[in-house]
Each structure stands twice: as structure tokens, then as C-alpha cells.
PDB file of C-alpha atoms in Angstrom:
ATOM      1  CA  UNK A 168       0.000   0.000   0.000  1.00 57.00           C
ATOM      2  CA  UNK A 169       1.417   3.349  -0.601  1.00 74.00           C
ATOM      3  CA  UNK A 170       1.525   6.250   1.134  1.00 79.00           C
ATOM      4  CA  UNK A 171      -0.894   8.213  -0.677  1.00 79.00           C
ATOM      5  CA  UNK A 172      -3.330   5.054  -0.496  1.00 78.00           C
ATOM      6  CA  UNK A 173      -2.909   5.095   3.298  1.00 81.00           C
ATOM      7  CA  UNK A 174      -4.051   8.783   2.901  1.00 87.00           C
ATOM      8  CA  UNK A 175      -6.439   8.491   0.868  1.00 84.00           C
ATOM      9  CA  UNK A 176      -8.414   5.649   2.965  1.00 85.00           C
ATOM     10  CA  UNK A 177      -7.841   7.374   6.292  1.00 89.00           C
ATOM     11  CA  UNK A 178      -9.012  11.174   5.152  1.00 90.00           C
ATOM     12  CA  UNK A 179     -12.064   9.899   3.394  1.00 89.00           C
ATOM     13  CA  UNK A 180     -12.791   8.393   6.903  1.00 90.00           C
ATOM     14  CA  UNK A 181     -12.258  11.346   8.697  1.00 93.00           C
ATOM     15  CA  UNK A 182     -14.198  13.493   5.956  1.00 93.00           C
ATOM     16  CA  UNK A 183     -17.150  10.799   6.699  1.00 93.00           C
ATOM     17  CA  UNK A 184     -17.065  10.837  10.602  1.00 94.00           C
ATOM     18  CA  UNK A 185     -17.090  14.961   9.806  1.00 94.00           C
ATOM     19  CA  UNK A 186     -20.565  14.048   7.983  1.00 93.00           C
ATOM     20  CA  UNK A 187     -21.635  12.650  10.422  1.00 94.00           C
ATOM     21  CA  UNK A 188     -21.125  15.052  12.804  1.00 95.00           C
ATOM     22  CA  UNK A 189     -22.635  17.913  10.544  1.00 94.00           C
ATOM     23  CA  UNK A 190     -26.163  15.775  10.855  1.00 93.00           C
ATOM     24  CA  UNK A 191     -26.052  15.289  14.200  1.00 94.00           C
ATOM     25  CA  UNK A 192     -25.791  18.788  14.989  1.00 94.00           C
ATOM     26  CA  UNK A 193     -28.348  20.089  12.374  1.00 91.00           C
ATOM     27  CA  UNK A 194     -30.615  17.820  14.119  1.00 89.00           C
ATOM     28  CA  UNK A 195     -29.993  19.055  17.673  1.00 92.00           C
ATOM     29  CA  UNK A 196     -30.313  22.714  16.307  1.00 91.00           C
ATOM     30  CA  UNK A 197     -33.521  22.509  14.297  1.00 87.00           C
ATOM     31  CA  UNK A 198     -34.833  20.424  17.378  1.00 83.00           C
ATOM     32  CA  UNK A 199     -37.838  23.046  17.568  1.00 81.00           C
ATOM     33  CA  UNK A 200     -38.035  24.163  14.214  1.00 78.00           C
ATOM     34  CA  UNK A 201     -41.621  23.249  12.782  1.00 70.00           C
ATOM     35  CA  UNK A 202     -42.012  21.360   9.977  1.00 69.00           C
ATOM     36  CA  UNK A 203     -37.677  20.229   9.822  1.00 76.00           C
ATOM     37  CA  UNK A 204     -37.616  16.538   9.594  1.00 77.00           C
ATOM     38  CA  UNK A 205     -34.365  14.855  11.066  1.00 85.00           C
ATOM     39  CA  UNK A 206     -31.470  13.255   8.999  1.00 90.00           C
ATOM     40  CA  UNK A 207     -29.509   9.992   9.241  1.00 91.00           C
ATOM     41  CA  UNK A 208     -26.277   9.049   7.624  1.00 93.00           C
ATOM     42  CA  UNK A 209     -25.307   5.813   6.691  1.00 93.00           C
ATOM     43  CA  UNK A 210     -21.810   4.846   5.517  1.00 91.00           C
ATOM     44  CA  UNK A 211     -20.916   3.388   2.405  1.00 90.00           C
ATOM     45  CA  UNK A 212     -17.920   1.590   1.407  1.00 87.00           C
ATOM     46  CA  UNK A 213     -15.758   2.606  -1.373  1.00 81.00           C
ATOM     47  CA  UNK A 214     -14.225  -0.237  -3.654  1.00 76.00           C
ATOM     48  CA  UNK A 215     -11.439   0.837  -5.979  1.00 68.00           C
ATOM     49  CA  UNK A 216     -10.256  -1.227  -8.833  1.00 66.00           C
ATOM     50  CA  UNK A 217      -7.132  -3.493  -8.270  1.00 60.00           C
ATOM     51  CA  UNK A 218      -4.762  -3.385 -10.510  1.00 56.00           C
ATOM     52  CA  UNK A 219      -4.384  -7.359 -10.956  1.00 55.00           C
ATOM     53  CA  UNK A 220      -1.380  -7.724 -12.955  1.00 55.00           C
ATOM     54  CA  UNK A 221       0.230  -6.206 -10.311  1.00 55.00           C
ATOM     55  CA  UNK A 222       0.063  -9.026  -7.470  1.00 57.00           C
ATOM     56  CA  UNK A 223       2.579  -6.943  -4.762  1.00 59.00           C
ATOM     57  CA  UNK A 224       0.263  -3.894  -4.892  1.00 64.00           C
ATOM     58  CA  UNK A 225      -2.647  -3.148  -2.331  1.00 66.00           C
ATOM     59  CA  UNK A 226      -5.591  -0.572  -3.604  1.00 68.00           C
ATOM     60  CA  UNK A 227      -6.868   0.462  -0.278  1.00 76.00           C
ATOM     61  CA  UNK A 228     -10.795   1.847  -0.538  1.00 78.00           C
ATOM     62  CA  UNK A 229     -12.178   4.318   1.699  1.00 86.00           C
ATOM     63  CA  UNK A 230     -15.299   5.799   3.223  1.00 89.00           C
ATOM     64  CA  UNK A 231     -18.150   7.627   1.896  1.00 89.00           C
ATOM     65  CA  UNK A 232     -21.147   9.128   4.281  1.00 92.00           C
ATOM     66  CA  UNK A 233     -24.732   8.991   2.883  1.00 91.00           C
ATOM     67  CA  UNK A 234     -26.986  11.978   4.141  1.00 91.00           C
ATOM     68  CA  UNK A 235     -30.793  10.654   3.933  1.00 90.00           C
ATOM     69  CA  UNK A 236     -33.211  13.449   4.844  1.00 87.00           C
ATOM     70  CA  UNK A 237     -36.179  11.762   6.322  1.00 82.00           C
ATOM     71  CA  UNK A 238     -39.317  13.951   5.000  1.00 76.00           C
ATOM     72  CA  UNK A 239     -41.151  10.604   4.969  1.00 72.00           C
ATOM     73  CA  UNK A 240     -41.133  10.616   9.023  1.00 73.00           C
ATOM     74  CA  UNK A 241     -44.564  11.990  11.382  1.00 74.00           C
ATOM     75  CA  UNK A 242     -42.598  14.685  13.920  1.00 70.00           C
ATOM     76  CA  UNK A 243     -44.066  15.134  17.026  1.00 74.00           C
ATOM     77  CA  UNK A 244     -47.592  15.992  17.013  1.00 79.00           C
ATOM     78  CA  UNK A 245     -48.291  19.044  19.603  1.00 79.00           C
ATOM     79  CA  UNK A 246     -51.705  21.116  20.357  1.00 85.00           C
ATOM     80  CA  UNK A 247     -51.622  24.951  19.252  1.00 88.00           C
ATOM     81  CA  UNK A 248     -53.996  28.106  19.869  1.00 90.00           C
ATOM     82  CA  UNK A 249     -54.323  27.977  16.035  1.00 89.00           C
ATOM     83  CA  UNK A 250     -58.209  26.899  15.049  1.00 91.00           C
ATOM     84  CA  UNK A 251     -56.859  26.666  11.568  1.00 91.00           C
ATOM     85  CA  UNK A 252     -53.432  24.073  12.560  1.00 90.00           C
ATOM     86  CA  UNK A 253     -53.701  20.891  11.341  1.00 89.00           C
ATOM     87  CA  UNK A 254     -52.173  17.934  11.301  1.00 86.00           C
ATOM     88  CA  UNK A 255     -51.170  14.419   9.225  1.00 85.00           C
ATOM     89  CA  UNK A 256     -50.785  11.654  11.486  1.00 82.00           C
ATOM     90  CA  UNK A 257     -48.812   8.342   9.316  1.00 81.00           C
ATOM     91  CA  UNK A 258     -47.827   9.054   6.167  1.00 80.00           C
ATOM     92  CA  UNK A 259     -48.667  11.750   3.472  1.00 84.00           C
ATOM     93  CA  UNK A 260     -47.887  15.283   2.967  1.00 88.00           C
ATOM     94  CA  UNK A 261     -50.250  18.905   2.173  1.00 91.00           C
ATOM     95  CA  UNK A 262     -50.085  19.973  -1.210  1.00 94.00           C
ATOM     96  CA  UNK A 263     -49.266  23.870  -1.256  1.00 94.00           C
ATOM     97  CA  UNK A 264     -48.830  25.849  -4.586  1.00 94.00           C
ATOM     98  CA  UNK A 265     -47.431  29.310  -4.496  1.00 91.00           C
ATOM     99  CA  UNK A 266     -50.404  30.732  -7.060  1.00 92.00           C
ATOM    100  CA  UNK A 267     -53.733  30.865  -5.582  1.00 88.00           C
ATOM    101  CA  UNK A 268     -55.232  28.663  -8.876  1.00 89.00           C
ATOM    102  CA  UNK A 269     -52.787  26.198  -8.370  1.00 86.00           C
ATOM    103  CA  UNK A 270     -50.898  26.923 -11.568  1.00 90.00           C
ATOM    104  CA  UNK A 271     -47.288  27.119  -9.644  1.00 90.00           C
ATOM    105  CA  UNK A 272     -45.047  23.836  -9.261  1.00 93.00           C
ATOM    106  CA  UNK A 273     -46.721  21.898  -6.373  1.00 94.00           C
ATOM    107  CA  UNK A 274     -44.667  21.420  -3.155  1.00 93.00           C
ATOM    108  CA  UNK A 275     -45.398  19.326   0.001  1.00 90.00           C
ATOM    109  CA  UNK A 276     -44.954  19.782   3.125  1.00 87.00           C
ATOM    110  CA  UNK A 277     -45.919  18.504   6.470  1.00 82.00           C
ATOM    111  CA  UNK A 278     -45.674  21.563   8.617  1.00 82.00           C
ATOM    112  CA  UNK A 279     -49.808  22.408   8.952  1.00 86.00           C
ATOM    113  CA  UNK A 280     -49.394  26.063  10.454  1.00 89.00           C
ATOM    114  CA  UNK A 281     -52.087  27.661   7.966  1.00 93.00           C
ATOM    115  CA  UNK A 282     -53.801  31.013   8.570  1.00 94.00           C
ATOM    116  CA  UNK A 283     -56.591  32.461   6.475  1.00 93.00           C
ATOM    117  CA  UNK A 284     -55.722  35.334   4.170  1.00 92.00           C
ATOM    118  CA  UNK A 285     -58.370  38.327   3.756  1.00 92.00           C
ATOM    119  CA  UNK A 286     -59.681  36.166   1.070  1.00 92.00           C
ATOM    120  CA  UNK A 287     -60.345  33.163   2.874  1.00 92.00           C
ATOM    121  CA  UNK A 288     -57.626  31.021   1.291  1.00 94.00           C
ATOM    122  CA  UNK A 289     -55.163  28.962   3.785  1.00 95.00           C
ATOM    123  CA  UNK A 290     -51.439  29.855   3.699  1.00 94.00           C
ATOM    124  CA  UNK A 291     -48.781  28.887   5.530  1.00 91.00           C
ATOM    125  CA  UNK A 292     -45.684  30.718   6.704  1.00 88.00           C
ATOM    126  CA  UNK A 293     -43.621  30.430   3.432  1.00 90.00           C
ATOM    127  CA  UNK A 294     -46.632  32.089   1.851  1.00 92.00           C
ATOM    128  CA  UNK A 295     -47.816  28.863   0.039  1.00 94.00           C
ATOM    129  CA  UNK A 296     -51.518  28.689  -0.612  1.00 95.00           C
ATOM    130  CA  UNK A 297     -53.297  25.301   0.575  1.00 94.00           C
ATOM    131  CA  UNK A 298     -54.696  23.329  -2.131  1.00 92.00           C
TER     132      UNK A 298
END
């Protein structure tokens, strides 16, 4: 194994662990923030081609860290003062639209802080109408 190989294998470790690190702390922080869905990181192993006609030599791999963010994932459901908060419980998400007639991109979300608008349409924070 050479030098650089040795390198190579032990930074891409320590750049994973970093990873790692980064997601656990984003989780801790956005702890309160509504609608922010935790992430998890999974490593993955990195399998470089050996050269085979040369038997001595040793191709070390390395490390790579996988970020999922889990959107898919109920938070914790909590009571509010708002008569218009709602809330999915399992699976599923609310369709929002950022034009009124629905002819924006579609997003989802989870987060269910809507308030009626002077119109009577349901909007949440972002300014995303409720479809």
C-alpha cells in the first residue's frame, strides 16, 4: 500500500465521521423548528479497482457518508392556539402551490401552520396557498 493510499483511505474516513457530525448537529439545532424533519447518515464503502497484474500492490478503498433526509417521518404531534393548525398523522404530505389557482409547481410539506388570508384562502408561513 502506498503512502498516498494510506491517505487516501484514512481522510475519506475522517471526511465521513465529519458528515456525520454535521447531521447530528443540524438535528440538535432545528430540534424546535416546525415542519424540519431529522437526517440519518449511513456509511458506504468505497471499492477501488485493483490493478491485478500487479500481485505486490494493495488498492486500499475508503469511506463515503450517505446523508438521507427523512421527510417521509410523522414529527411530534403538539396542540396549538391555532383553530386553523392541522395535522397528518402516518404518512402523506399537504399539497401547497405558491399561485392561488394552483398553476405554480406543487410542493409538500408537512408543517400544517395555515392562517386564512383576507380572502379566505389557507397559507402557511412560506406564503404557500393550501390546495
Amino acid at each position: 500500500m502506498s503512502l498516498y493510499g494510506a491517505l487516501f483511505a484514512a481522510v475519506s474516513g475522517l471526511k465521513a465521521q465529519a458528515s456525520k457530525i454535521g447531521v447530528i448537529s443540524d438535528n440538535i439545532a432545528n430540534v424546535n423548528t416546525i415542519g424540519y424533519k431529522q437526517a440519518s447518515t449511513q456509511f458506504e464503502t468505497l471499492v477501488v479497482n485493483n490493478n491485478f497484474s500487479a500481485t505486490s500492490a494493495y488498492s486500499p478503498g475508503g469511506v463515503l457518508a450517505n446523508t438521507r433526509q427523512e421527510v417521509d417521518k410523522q414529527g411530534l404531534l403538539l396542540a396549538t392556539d391555532g383553530p386553523t393548525d392541522i395535522a397528518i398523522s402516518g404518512s402523506g404530505f399537504f399539497v401547497v402551490n405558491g399561485q392561488i389557482d394552483g398553476s405554480d409547481v406543487p410542493q409538500y410539506t408537512r408543517a400544517g401552520s395555515f392562517r386564512a388570508d383576507s380572502l379566505g384562502n389557507f397559507r402557511n408561513a412560506a406564503g404557500f396557498y393550501l390546495q
